[in-house]
Tab-separated table of C-alpha atoms (C1' of nucleotides) in Angstrom:
chain	number	residue	atom	x	y	z
A	1	UNK	CA	86.633	108.603	83.969
A	2	UNK	CA	83.635	107.702	85.977
A	3	UNK	CA	83.363	108.584	89.624
A	4	UNK	CA	85.272	105.968	91.607
A	5	UNK	CA	82.704	106.399	94.366
A	6	UNK	CA	80.213	104.587	92.237
A	7	UNK	CA	82.730	101.802	91.693
A	8	UNK	CA	83.222	101.477	95.400
A	9	UNK	CA	79.496	101.687	95.828
A	10	UNK	CA	78.715	98.779	93.544
A	11	UNK	CA	81.762	96.837	94.627
A	12	UNK	CA	80.690	97.397	98.210
A	13	UNK	CA	77.156	96.223	97.505
A	14	UNK	CA	78.497	93.072	95.879
A	15	UNK	CA	80.916	92.537	98.719
A	16	UNK	CA	78.233	92.880	101.366
A	17	UNK	CA	75.898	90.519	99.536
A	18	UNK	CA	78.718	88.017	99.140
A	19	UNK	CA	79.561	88.324	102.817
A	20	UNK	CA	76.011	87.530	103.847
A	21	UNK	CA	75.694	84.584	101.480
A	22	UNK	CA	79.086	83.100	102.384
A	23	UNK	CA	78.333	83.398	106.100
A	24	UNK	CA	74.975	81.714	105.645
A	25	UNK	CA	75.997	78.969	103.233
A	26	UNK	CA	79.757	78.661	103.456
A	27	UNK	CA	82.070	78.538	100.445
A	28	UNK	CA	80.748	75.215	99.124
A	29	UNK	CA	77.101	76.018	99.699
A	30	UNK	CA	77.193	79.543	98.298
A	31	UNK	CA	76.068	80.177	94.715
A	32	UNK	CA	77.351	83.014	92.564
A	33	UNK	CA	73.859	83.505	91.178
A	34	UNK	CA	72.454	84.044	94.652
A	35	UNK	CA	75.150	86.589	95.444
A	36	UNK	CA	74.349	88.435	92.245
A	37	UNK	CA	70.628	88.335	93.007
A	38	UNK	CA	71.064	89.664	96.521
A	39	UNK	CA	73.340	92.421	95.272
A	40	UNK	CA	70.660	93.323	92.744
A	41	UNK	CA	73.036	92.884	89.817
A	42	UNK	CA	73.839	90.175	87.295
A	43	UNK	CA	76.396	87.425	87.205
A	44	UNK	CA	78.428	89.094	84.471
A	45	UNK	CA	79.021	92.140	86.628
A	46	UNK	CA	79.987	89.897	89.502
A	47	UNK	CA	82.862	88.483	87.496
A	48	UNK	CA	83.653	91.948	86.224
A	49	UNK	CA	84.539	93.045	89.760
A	50	UNK	CA	85.728	89.771	91.280
A	51	UNK	CA	87.159	87.446	88.709
A	52	UNK	CA	86.205	84.196	90.349
A	53	UNK	CA	84.318	82.713	93.242
A	54	UNK	CA	87.588	81.830	94.915
A	55	UNK	CA	88.833	85.432	94.728
A	56	UNK	CA	85.559	86.823	96.011
A	57	UNK	CA	85.518	84.368	98.859
A	58	UNK	CA	89.114	85.063	99.784
A	59	UNK	CA	88.402	88.785	99.906
A	60	UNK	CA	85.400	88.211	102.161
A	61	UNK	CA	87.172	85.732	104.385
A	62	UNK	CA	90.245	87.859	104.901
A	63	UNK	CA	88.213	90.891	105.825
A	64	UNK	CA	86.011	88.997	108.265
A	65	UNK	CA	88.865	87.056	109.803
A	66	UNK	CA	90.842	90.256	110.099
A	67	UNK	CA	87.991	92.001	111.871
A	68	UNK	CA	87.563	89.005	114.130
A	69	UNK	CA	91.148	88.743	115.254
A	70	UNK	CA	91.831	92.471	115.346
A	71	UNK	CA	89.306	92.702	118.172
A	72	UNK	CA	91.507	90.606	120.430
A	73	UNK	CA	94.616	92.739	120.397
A	74	UNK	CA	93.420	96.235	121.392
A	75	UNK	CA	91.874	94.900	124.561
A	76	UNK	CA	95.332	94.055	125.767
A	77	UNK	CA	96.571	97.618	125.374
A	78	UNK	CA	93.942	99.301	127.480
A	79	UNK	CA	95.206	100.845	130.691
A	80	UNK	CA	93.445	98.387	132.945
A	81	UNK	CA	94.323	95.787	135.514
A	82	UNK	CA	94.366	92.206	134.273
A	83	UNK	CA	91.120	91.499	136.054
A	84	UNK	CA	89.510	94.534	134.463
A	85	UNK	CA	90.825	93.443	131.076
A	86	UNK	CA	89.087	90.119	131.435
A	87	UNK	CA	85.784	91.824	132.228
A	88	UNK	CA	86.411	94.264	129.393
A	89	UNK	CA	87.134	91.496	126.936
A	90	UNK	CA	83.968	89.522	127.617
A	91	UNK	CA	81.854	92.663	127.544
A	92	UNK	CA	83.226	94.066	124.300
A	93	UNK	CA	84.000	90.920	122.380
A	94	UNK	CA	80.675	89.250	123.085
A	95	UNK	CA	78.852	92.440	122.166
A	96	UNK	CA	80.507	92.330	118.751
A	97	UNK	CA	79.601	88.679	118.309
A	98	UNK	CA	76.075	89.376	119.491
A	99	UNK	CA	75.710	91.681	116.494
A	100	UNK	CA	77.423	89.185	114.181
A	101	UNK	CA	76.511	85.770	115.543
A	102	UNK	CA	77.375	84.013	112.301
A	103	UNK	CA	81.037	84.952	112.292
A	104	UNK	CA	82.418	82.186	114.540
A	105	UNK	CA	80.688	79.449	112.575
A	106	UNK	CA	81.884	80.940	109.314
A	107	UNK	CA	85.499	81.126	110.447
A	108	UNK	CA	85.526	77.685	112.060
A	109	UNK	CA	83.920	76.094	109.041
A	110	UNK	CA	86.369	77.602	106.600
A	111	UNK	CA	89.533	76.864	108.551
A	112	UNK	CA	88.291	73.304	108.859
A	113	UNK	CA	87.746	73.158	105.093
A	114	UNK	CA	91.070	74.757	104.303
A	115	UNK	CA	93.505	74.682	107.253
A	116	UNK	CA	96.338	76.078	105.153
A	117	UNK	CA	94.673	79.457	105.097
A	118	UNK	CA	95.390	79.696	108.832
A	119	UNK	CA	99.132	80.003	108.386
A	120	UNK	CA	98.771	83.333	106.577
A	121	UNK	CA	96.188	84.542	109.018
A	122	UNK	CA	97.956	83.763	112.245
A	123	UNK	CA	101.257	85.469	111.606
A	124	UNK	CA	101.139	88.698	113.563
A	125	UNK	CA	99.206	87.091	116.364
A	126	UNK	CA	101.932	85.382	118.279
A	127	UNK	CA	100.824	84.052	121.630
A	128	UNK	CA	104.330	84.092	122.991
A	129	UNK	CA	104.675	87.831	122.389
A	130	UNK	CA	101.251	88.398	123.919
A	131	UNK	CA	102.409	86.403	126.910
A	132	UNK	CA	105.584	88.461	127.280
A	133	UNK	CA	103.656	91.693	126.837
A	134	UNK	CA	101.066	90.828	129.456
A	135	UNK	CA	103.590	89.451	131.880
A	136	UNK	CA	105.473	92.735	131.768
A	137	UNK	CA	102.306	94.688	132.430
A	138	UNK	CA	100.761	92.417	135.045
A	139	UNK	CA	103.620	90.541	136.617
A	140	UNK	CA	102.347	91.061	140.126
A	141	UNK	CA	98.839	89.914	139.315
A	142	UNK	CA	100.159	86.922	137.404
A	143	UNK	CA	102.146	85.835	140.426
A	144	UNK	CA	99.174	86.313	142.703
A	145	UNK	CA	96.943	84.298	140.373
A	146	UNK	CA	99.558	81.643	139.685
A	147	UNK	CA	99.581	82.365	135.949
A	148	UNK	CA	102.697	80.867	134.429
A	149	UNK	CA	104.084	80.415	130.962
A	150	UNK	CA	102.892	76.813	131.208
A	151	UNK	CA	99.251	77.405	132.007
A	152	UNK	CA	98.858	80.647	130.060
A	153	UNK	CA	97.739	78.884	126.851
A	154	UNK	CA	95.153	77.002	128.878
A	155	UNK	CA	93.926	80.254	130.354
A	156	UNK	CA	93.487	82.281	127.189
A	157	UNK	CA	91.989	79.401	125.246
A	158	UNK	CA	89.521	79.053	128.094
A	159	UNK	CA	88.612	82.710	127.858
A	160	UNK	CA	88.122	82.455	124.108
A	161	UNK	CA	86.154	79.222	124.436
A	162	UNK	CA	83.778	80.708	126.985
A	163	UNK	CA	82.998	83.710	124.805
A	164	UNK	CA	83.061	82.282	121.290
A	165	UNK	CA	81.627	78.787	121.579
A	166	UNK	CA	78.080	79.836	122.526
A	167	UNK	CA	77.895	81.675	119.193
A	168	UNK	CA	79.433	78.837	117.221
A	169	UNK	CA	76.853	76.509	118.783
A	170	UNK	CA	74.039	79.042	118.789
A	171	UNK	CA	71.731	76.747	116.822
A	172	UNK	CA	72.072	74.129	119.568
A	173	UNK	CA	72.213	76.376	122.581
A	174	UNK	CA	69.215	78.502	121.656
A	175	UNK	CA	67.024	75.409	121.372
A	176	UNK	CA	68.259	73.972	124.659
A	177	UNK	CA	67.948	77.281	126.448
A	178	UNK	CA	64.383	77.746	125.280
A	179	UNK	CA	63.567	74.493	127.065
A	180	UNK	CA	64.548	76.217	130.268
A	181	UNK	CA	62.608	79.330	129.430
A	182	UNK	CA	65.657	81.419	128.606
A	183	UNK	CA	66.168	83.333	125.364
A	184	UNK	CA	69.544	83.239	123.692
A	185	UNK	CA	70.061	87.005	123.723
A	186	UNK	CA	69.314	87.172	127.450
A	187	UNK	CA	71.718	84.296	128.001
A	188	UNK	CA	74.440	86.176	126.125
A	189	UNK	CA	73.803	89.351	128.063
A	190	UNK	CA	74.136	87.441	131.332
A	191	UNK	CA	77.169	85.677	130.036
A	192	UNK	CA	79.241	88.835	129.643
A	193	UNK	CA	79.415	89.179	133.406
A	194	UNK	CA	79.071	85.516	134.322
A	195	UNK	CA	82.003	84.348	132.235
A	196	UNK	CA	84.194	87.182	133.471
A	197	UNK	CA	83.335	86.406	137.066
A	198	UNK	CA	83.802	82.724	136.379
A	199	UNK	CA	87.346	83.184	135.097
A	200	UNK	CA	88.326	85.617	137.806
A	201	UNK	CA	86.950	83.344	140.512
A	202	UNK	CA	88.912	80.450	139.105
A	203	UNK	CA	92.057	82.567	139.097
A	204	UNK	CA	91.587	83.860	142.609
A	205	UNK	CA	91.228	80.404	144.122
A	206	UNK	CA	94.470	79.694	142.359
A	207	UNK	CA	94.801	75.910	142.424
A	208	UNK	CA	95.113	75.237	138.723
A	209	UNK	CA	95.657	71.569	138.106
A	210	UNK	CA	98.547	71.551	135.703
A	211	UNK	CA	100.546	68.463	134.944
A	212	UNK	CA	104.136	68.819	133.820
A	213	UNK	CA	104.900	68.920	130.140
A	214	UNK	CA	105.594	65.462	128.817
B	1	UNK	CA	69.431	34.497	100.667
B	2	UNK	CA	72.906	35.783	101.035
B	3	UNK	CA	74.535	36.123	104.393
B	4	UNK	CA	73.403	39.378	105.936
B	5	UNK	CA	76.854	39.752	107.430
B	6	UNK	CA	78.224	40.541	104.017
B	7	UNK	CA	75.457	43.089	103.534
B	8	UNK	CA	76.344	44.699	106.787
B	9	UNK	CA	79.946	44.418	105.859
B	10	UNK	CA	79.638	46.336	102.611
B	11	UNK	CA	77.049	48.682	104.026
B	12	UNK	CA	79.373	49.305	106.936
B	13	UNK	CA	82.319	49.983	104.666
B	14	UNK	CA	80.268	52.484	102.695
B	15	UNK	CA	78.994	54.038	105.879
B	16	UNK	CA	82.455	54.470	107.310
B	17	UNK	CA	83.813	55.945	104.104
B	18	UNK	CA	80.859	58.336	103.950
B	19	UNK	CA	81.424	59.297	107.564
B	20	UNK	CA	85.034	60.192	106.913
B	21	UNK	CA	84.256	62.176	103.762
B	22	UNK	CA	81.326	64.042	105.287
B	23	UNK	CA	83.384	64.950	108.349
B	24	UNK	CA	86.219	66.218	106.184
B	25	UNK	CA	84.212	68.062	103.554
B	26	UNK	CA	80.763	68.620	105.016
B	27	UNK	CA	77.527	67.877	103.189
B	28	UNK	CA	78.034	70.502	100.477
B	29	UNK	CA	81.692	69.738	99.903
B	30	UNK	CA	81.371	65.951	99.877
B	31	UNK	CA	81.170	64.097	96.564
B	32	UNK	CA	79.410	60.794	96.071
B	33	UNK	CA	82.193	59.678	93.759
B	34	UNK	CA	84.782	60.238	96.463
B	35	UNK	CA	82.745	58.254	98.970
B	36	UNK	CA	82.493	55.401	96.498
B	37	UNK	CA	86.218	55.560	95.779
B	38	UNK	CA	87.165	55.510	99.458
B	39	UNK	CA	84.812	52.614	100.097
B	40	UNK	CA	86.440	50.754	97.213
B	41	UNK	CA	83.157	50.329	95.378
B	42	UNK	CA	81.322	52.090	92.572
B	43	UNK	CA	78.710	54.788	92.499
B	44	UNK	CA	75.957	52.408	91.429
B	45	UNK	CA	76.400	50.305	94.519
B	46	UNK	CA	76.373	53.420	96.631
B	47	UNK	CA	72.865	54.241	95.463
B	48	UNK	CA	71.948	50.589	95.765
B	49	UNK	CA	72.444	50.782	99.538
B	50	UNK	CA	71.639	54.421	100.220
B	51	UNK	CA	69.220	55.822	97.728
B	52	UNK	CA	70.450	59.382	97.740
B	53	UNK	CA	73.138	61.655	99.105
B	54	UNK	CA	70.639	63.216	101.458
B	55	UNK	CA	69.676	59.821	102.947
B	56	UNK	CA	73.281	58.777	103.316
B	57	UNK	CA	74.159	62.030	104.973
B	58	UNK	CA	71.202	61.879	107.324
B	59	UNK	CA	72.189	58.383	108.394
B	60	UNK	CA	75.743	59.507	109.072
B	61	UNK	CA	74.714	62.660	110.841
B	62	UNK	CA	72.194	61.004	113.112
B	63	UNK	CA	74.650	58.333	114.172
B	64	UNK	CA	77.431	60.807	114.883
B	65	UNK	CA	75.181	63.293	116.618
B	66	UNK	CA	73.678	60.481	118.645
B	67	UNK	CA	77.119	59.259	119.718
B	68	UNK	CA	78.101	62.801	120.562
B	69	UNK	CA	75.135	63.621	122.749
B	70	UNK	CA	74.777	60.172	124.291
B	71	UNK	CA	78.159	60.698	125.906
B	72	UNK	CA	76.797	63.540	127.994
B	73	UNK	CA	74.028	61.707	129.800
B	74	UNK	CA	75.733	58.648	131.331
B	75	UNK	CA	78.242	60.821	133.108
B	76	UNK	CA	75.423	62.220	135.151
B	77	UNK	CA	74.353	58.813	136.409
B	78	UNK	CA	77.682	57.737	137.817
B	79	UNK	CA	77.765	57.388	141.568
B	80	UNK	CA	80.061	60.332	142.123
B	81	UNK	CA	80.024	63.658	143.853
B	82	UNK	CA	79.296	66.645	141.620
B	83	UNK	CA	82.911	67.681	141.772
B	84	UNK	CA	84.021	64.201	140.763
B	85	UNK	CA	81.503	64.225	137.925
B	86	UNK	CA	83.045	67.373	136.532
B	87	UNK	CA	86.488	65.823	136.580
B	88	UNK	CA	85.045	62.622	135.116
B	89	UNK	CA	83.297	64.501	132.324
B	90	UNK	CA	86.347	66.385	131.145
B	91	UNK	CA	88.498	63.273	131.304
B	92	UNK	CA	86.123	60.974	129.436
B	93	UNK	CA	84.510	63.379	127.023
B	94	UNK	CA	87.732	64.979	125.889
B	95	UNK	CA	89.298	61.562	125.454
B	96	UNK	CA	86.520	60.674	123.032
B	97	UNK	CA	86.975	63.931	121.143
B	98	UNK	CA	90.715	63.427	121.124
B	99	UNK	CA	90.125	60.268	119.108
B	100	UNK	CA	87.529	61.984	116.913
B	101	UNK	CA	88.646	65.596	116.685
B	102	UNK	CA	86.545	66.254	113.599
B	103	UNK	CA	83.194	65.609	115.235
B	104	UNK	CA	82.551	69.029	116.814
B	105	UNK	CA	83.267	70.870	113.581
B	106	UNK	CA	81.065	68.475	111.645
B	107	UNK	CA	78.126	68.900	114.014
B	108	UNK	CA	78.468	72.665	114.305
B	109	UNK	CA	78.755	73.093	110.566
B	110	UNK	CA	75.686	71.023	109.825
B	111	UNK	CA	73.406	72.558	112.443
B	112	UNK	CA	74.444	75.930	111.090
B	113	UNK	CA	73.582	74.804	107.576
B	114	UNK	CA	70.299	73.238	108.596
B	115	UNK	CA	69.117	74.405	112.031
B	116	UNK	CA	65.807	72.583	111.702
B	117	UNK	CA	67.565	69.270	112.162
B	118	UNK	CA	68.264	70.299	115.744
B	119	UNK	CA	64.634	70.078	116.827
B	120	UNK	CA	64.553	66.320	116.209
B	121	UNK	CA	67.928	65.855	117.780
B	122	UNK	CA	67.409	67.755	120.988
B	123	UNK	CA	64.212	66.151	122.196
B	124	UNK	CA	65.253	63.722	124.882
B	125	UNK	CA	67.983	66.010	126.091
B	126	UNK	CA	66.003	68.407	128.204
B	127	UNK	CA	68.184	70.680	130.295
B	128	UNK	CA	65.410	71.304	132.769
B	129	UNK	CA	65.122	67.590	133.582
B	130	UNK	CA	68.896	67.345	133.859
B	131	UNK	CA	68.781	70.260	136.249
B	132	UNK	CA	66.075	68.636	138.391
B	133	UNK	CA	67.931	65.321	138.340
B	134	UNK	CA	71.229	66.827	139.399
B	135	UNK	CA	69.680	69.071	142.004
B	136	UNK	CA	68.092	66.036	143.652
B	137	UNK	CA	71.412	64.205	143.706
B	138	UNK	CA	73.661	67.100	144.681
B	139	UNK	CA	71.420	69.559	146.504
B	140	UNK	CA	73.929	70.118	149.286
B	141	UNK	CA	76.828	70.704	146.915
B	142	UNK	CA	74.737	73.009	144.754
B	143	UNK	CA	73.910	75.122	147.778
B	144	UNK	CA	77.530	75.218	148.829
B	145	UNK	CA	78.628	76.230	145.340
B	146	UNK	CA	75.793	78.677	144.845
B	147	UNK	CA	74.440	76.806	141.823
B	148	UNK	CA	70.908	77.931	141.151
B	149	UNK	CA	68.314	77.330	138.482
B	150	UNK	CA	69.267	80.743	137.090
B	151	UNK	CA	72.987	80.213	136.640
B	152	UNK	CA	72.847	76.497	135.848
B	153	UNK	CA	72.603	77.044	132.081
B	154	UNK	CA	75.627	79.331	132.289
B	155	UNK	CA	77.512	76.651	134.188
B	156	UNK	CA	76.896	73.691	131.912
B	157	UNK	CA	77.385	75.694	128.734
B	158	UNK	CA	80.694	76.784	130.205
B	159	UNK	CA	81.694	73.199	130.850
B	160	UNK	CA	80.759	72.199	127.317
B	161	UNK	CA	82.512	75.230	125.844
B	162	UNK	CA	85.733	74.505	127.683
B	163	UNK	CA	85.864	70.921	126.456
B	164	UNK	CA	84.419	71.138	122.947
B	165	UNK	CA	85.641	74.440	121.555
B	166	UNK	CA	89.338	73.539	121.427
B	167	UNK	CA	88.418	70.722	119.044
B	168	UNK	CA	86.088	72.863	116.964
B	169	UNK	CA	88.901	75.391	116.637
B	170	UNK	CA	91.680	72.828	116.427
B	171	UNK	CA	92.950	74.214	113.122
B	172	UNK	CA	93.478	77.598	114.798
B	173	UNK	CA	94.597	76.456	118.197
B	174	UNK	CA	97.169	73.965	116.994
B	175	UNK	CA	98.914	76.655	114.946
B	176	UNK	CA	98.883	79.155	117.792
B	177	UNK	CA	100.036	76.573	120.312
B	178	UNK	CA	102.951	75.528	118.140
B	179	UNK	CA	104.145	79.123	118.331
B	180	UNK	CA	104.502	78.594	122.058
B	181	UNK	CA	106.210	75.259	121.627
B	182	UNK	CA	103.211	73.214	122.694
B	183	UNK	CA	101.672	70.398	120.661
B	184	UNK	CA	97.912	70.151	120.419
B	185	UNK	CA	97.680	66.642	121.851
B	186	UNK	CA	99.732	67.647	124.879
B	187	UNK	CA	97.538	70.690	125.310
B	188	UNK	CA	94.444	68.483	125.281
B	189	UNK	CA	95.941	66.062	127.763
B	190	UNK	CA	96.704	68.938	130.110
B	191	UNK	CA	93.306	70.384	129.529
B	192	UNK	CA	91.438	67.398	130.953
B	193	UNK	CA	92.673	68.296	134.419
B	194	UNK	CA	93.098	72.027	133.917
B	195	UNK	CA	89.530	72.629	132.791
B	196	UNK	CA	88.120	70.482	135.576
B	197	UNK	CA	90.193	72.322	138.157
B	198	UNK	CA	89.277	75.606	136.540
B	199	UNK	CA	85.549	74.986	136.864
B	200	UNK	CA	85.787	73.623	140.375
B	201	UNK	CA	87.899	76.556	141.502
B	202	UNK	CA	85.386	78.961	140.047
B	203	UNK	CA	82.590	77.150	141.861
B	204	UNK	CA	84.395	77.045	145.179
B	205	UNK	CA	85.054	80.762	145.258
B	206	UNK	CA	81.364	81.086	144.658
B	207	UNK	CA	80.848	84.697	143.624
B	208	UNK	CA	79.160	84.157	140.282
B	209	UNK	CA	78.191	87.467	138.774
B	210	UNK	CA	74.638	86.897	137.713
B	211	UNK	CA	72.342	89.721	136.792
B	212	UNK	CA	68.626	89.273	137.232
B	213	UNK	CA	66.572	88.058	134.313
B	214	UNK	CA	65.260	90.972	132.303
C	1	DT	C1'	70.642	23.550	88.959
C	2	DC	C1'	67.919	27.291	89.755
C	3	DT	C1'	67.250	31.536	92.002
C	4	DA	C1'	67.855	35.704	94.371
C	5	DT	C1'	70.902	39.001	95.830
C	6	DA	C1'	75.389	41.385	95.565
C	7	DT	C1'	78.462	43.739	92.613
C	8	DT	C1'	80.705	45.523	88.553
C	9	DT	C1'	80.956	47.963	84.336
C	10	DA	C1'	80.075	51.611	81.594
C	11	DA	C1'	77.388	54.398	79.367
C	12	DC	C1'	73.994	57.864	79.871
C	13	DC	C1'	70.815	61.857	81.502
C	14	DG	C1'	69.221	66.177	83.238
C	15	DT	C1'	70.552	69.801	86.001
C	16	DT	C1'	73.452	72.889	88.203
C	17	DT	C1'	77.378	75.600	88.379
C	18	DG	C1'	81.287	78.614	87.618
C	19	DG	C1'	82.604	81.196	84.119
C	20	DT	C1'	82.692	83.448	79.304
C	21	DT	C1'	81.339	86.152	75.437
C	22	DA	C1'	79.581	89.695	72.588
C	23	DA	C1'	76.598	93.136	71.630
C	24	DA	C1'	74.173	96.992	73.260
C	25	DC	C1'	73.097	100.747	76.451
C	26	DT	C1'	74.185	104.385	80.016
C	27	DA	C1'	76.388	108.235	81.693
C	28	DA	C1'	80.011	110.902	83.254
C	29	DA	C1'	84.684	112.921	81.726
C	30	DT	C1'	87.542	115.015	78.253
D	1	DA	C1'	81.248	114.538	70.172
D	2	DT	C1'	84.172	111.090	71.516
D	3	DT	C1'	85.966	108.295	74.852
D	4	DT	C1'	85.975	105.400	78.732
D	5	DA	C1'	84.190	102.550	82.160
D	6	DG	C1'	79.987	100.736	84.344
D	7	DT	C1'	76.096	97.810	83.452
D	8	DT	C1'	72.634	94.950	81.329
D	9	DT	C1'	70.997	91.279	78.575
D	10	DA	C1'	71.021	86.911	77.041
D	11	DA	C1'	72.919	83.350	75.166
D	12	DC	C1'	76.395	80.022	75.611
D	13	DC	C1'	80.083	76.476	77.262
D	14	DA	C1'	82.447	72.862	79.533
D	15	DA	C1'	82.780	70.512	83.581
D	16	DA	C1'	80.942	68.511	87.637
D	17	DC	C1'	77.443	66.370	89.914
D	18	DG	C1'	73.632	63.404	91.619
D	19	DG	C1'	71.343	59.877	90.000
D	20	DT	C1'	69.714	56.132	86.596
D	21	DT	C1'	69.834	52.226	83.650
D	22	DA	C1'	70.812	47.860	81.691
D	23	DA	C1'	73.473	44.163	80.880
D	24	DA	C1'	76.911	41.038	82.699
D	25	DT	C1'	79.044	38.505	86.441
D	26	DA	C1'	79.709	36.486	90.940
D	27	DT	C1'	78.082	33.868	94.725
D	28	DA	C1'	75.729	31.558	98.109
D	29	DG	C1'	71.300	29.290	99.476
D	30	DA	C1'	67.241	26.492	98.278
DNA sequence: TCTATATTTAACCGTTTGGTTAAACTAAAT
DNA sequence: ATTTAGTTTAACCAAACGGTTAAATATAGA
């Protein structure tokens, strides 16, 4: 047999090319011919490795989405105070996105196109278990900050929004920021500390407006 | 001549059908045949009113984007304190998005696909002029809250992130929230007051971590 | 009634696209 | 040397798609 390293090599080249094209153009906008061209191979070989566009896309999406979500969990296991974890999260997570600014748009676009794919993806990332886990670790801090089971979803979605949205809306934000003489990358660098401080300040003041569940 | 109302009527029906399809599928995923079907007319008539897919899409996009951005400005002219404006913004803006949850994803997807379109769209929404306007109106509050020209972009992008991102990521959030026994619409209703309180709390505590510009 | 526009019908066109096929070539493994 | 899998080439196919055309019909205004 032939060396499997070469298989992985070519398969990897195709996969990387496909990843770039799918991120740029999305599933609908991507063309198999363009993927083949960027990989420096031909369409026939593309289908030799990945039978169809759908299969190739699924492989790319699952890897990217997996990478994306897997970066959330480990932060929560670090031996840090809750406040330090928040700073840690913004610093690390936004650094990853800074190097892959197209990921949020890619994920959001695809889950909007095909919401069913979410079901498979989400299992294993249960917010309730995260809540229980964190409450065990940081019960005292949670009480001090007034973090409850009711406002916890609001809190973590706020954290995610503050870090992810600027990348999802990069095409808008970068233009607007330039008008104020600020470059996007500088803005992101500032944001790592600003957003962390912003969240922590909000927690410390403690008066979270939370209506009762209806 | 025929009554122009009927023209507008049919044109409006087509336009609305196109809007729905484009929001659901995006430019690349949308099909002219499906737009015609949903409008209850035929493809020929579609091209009779809107010469091409590109023109139809541009018309839809510009109207939606215009609606979207026009909702930001008037908030700033209300006769309210800055704190009240923040509460007002979250309440009103999120109510609009609640009734049109597909808009953020549509806009984000398209500006990612075609960033050049942003240039035309942004002019008229200059952050620097908004900053000058607000600083004139709320100079005292800005000083109290420590809002400066440097951290202002961080502040308003945070406000926008907190309100818009949950809709852009609705397909993810709704699944995750269900795991905690919370429905998306309830979450949004809570969020109007939570996010406002969150921002105001962060401002009141005042210690915004802001590194110097590089 | 005549006319101009709105609308339908239905066929048609050129291009693109995802995917296939078959033959030939390469090169390492046995 | 033979086998096996990787790879190229190049042609091909059927379906989908955006868009066009032309003839027929409906309808309201002049």
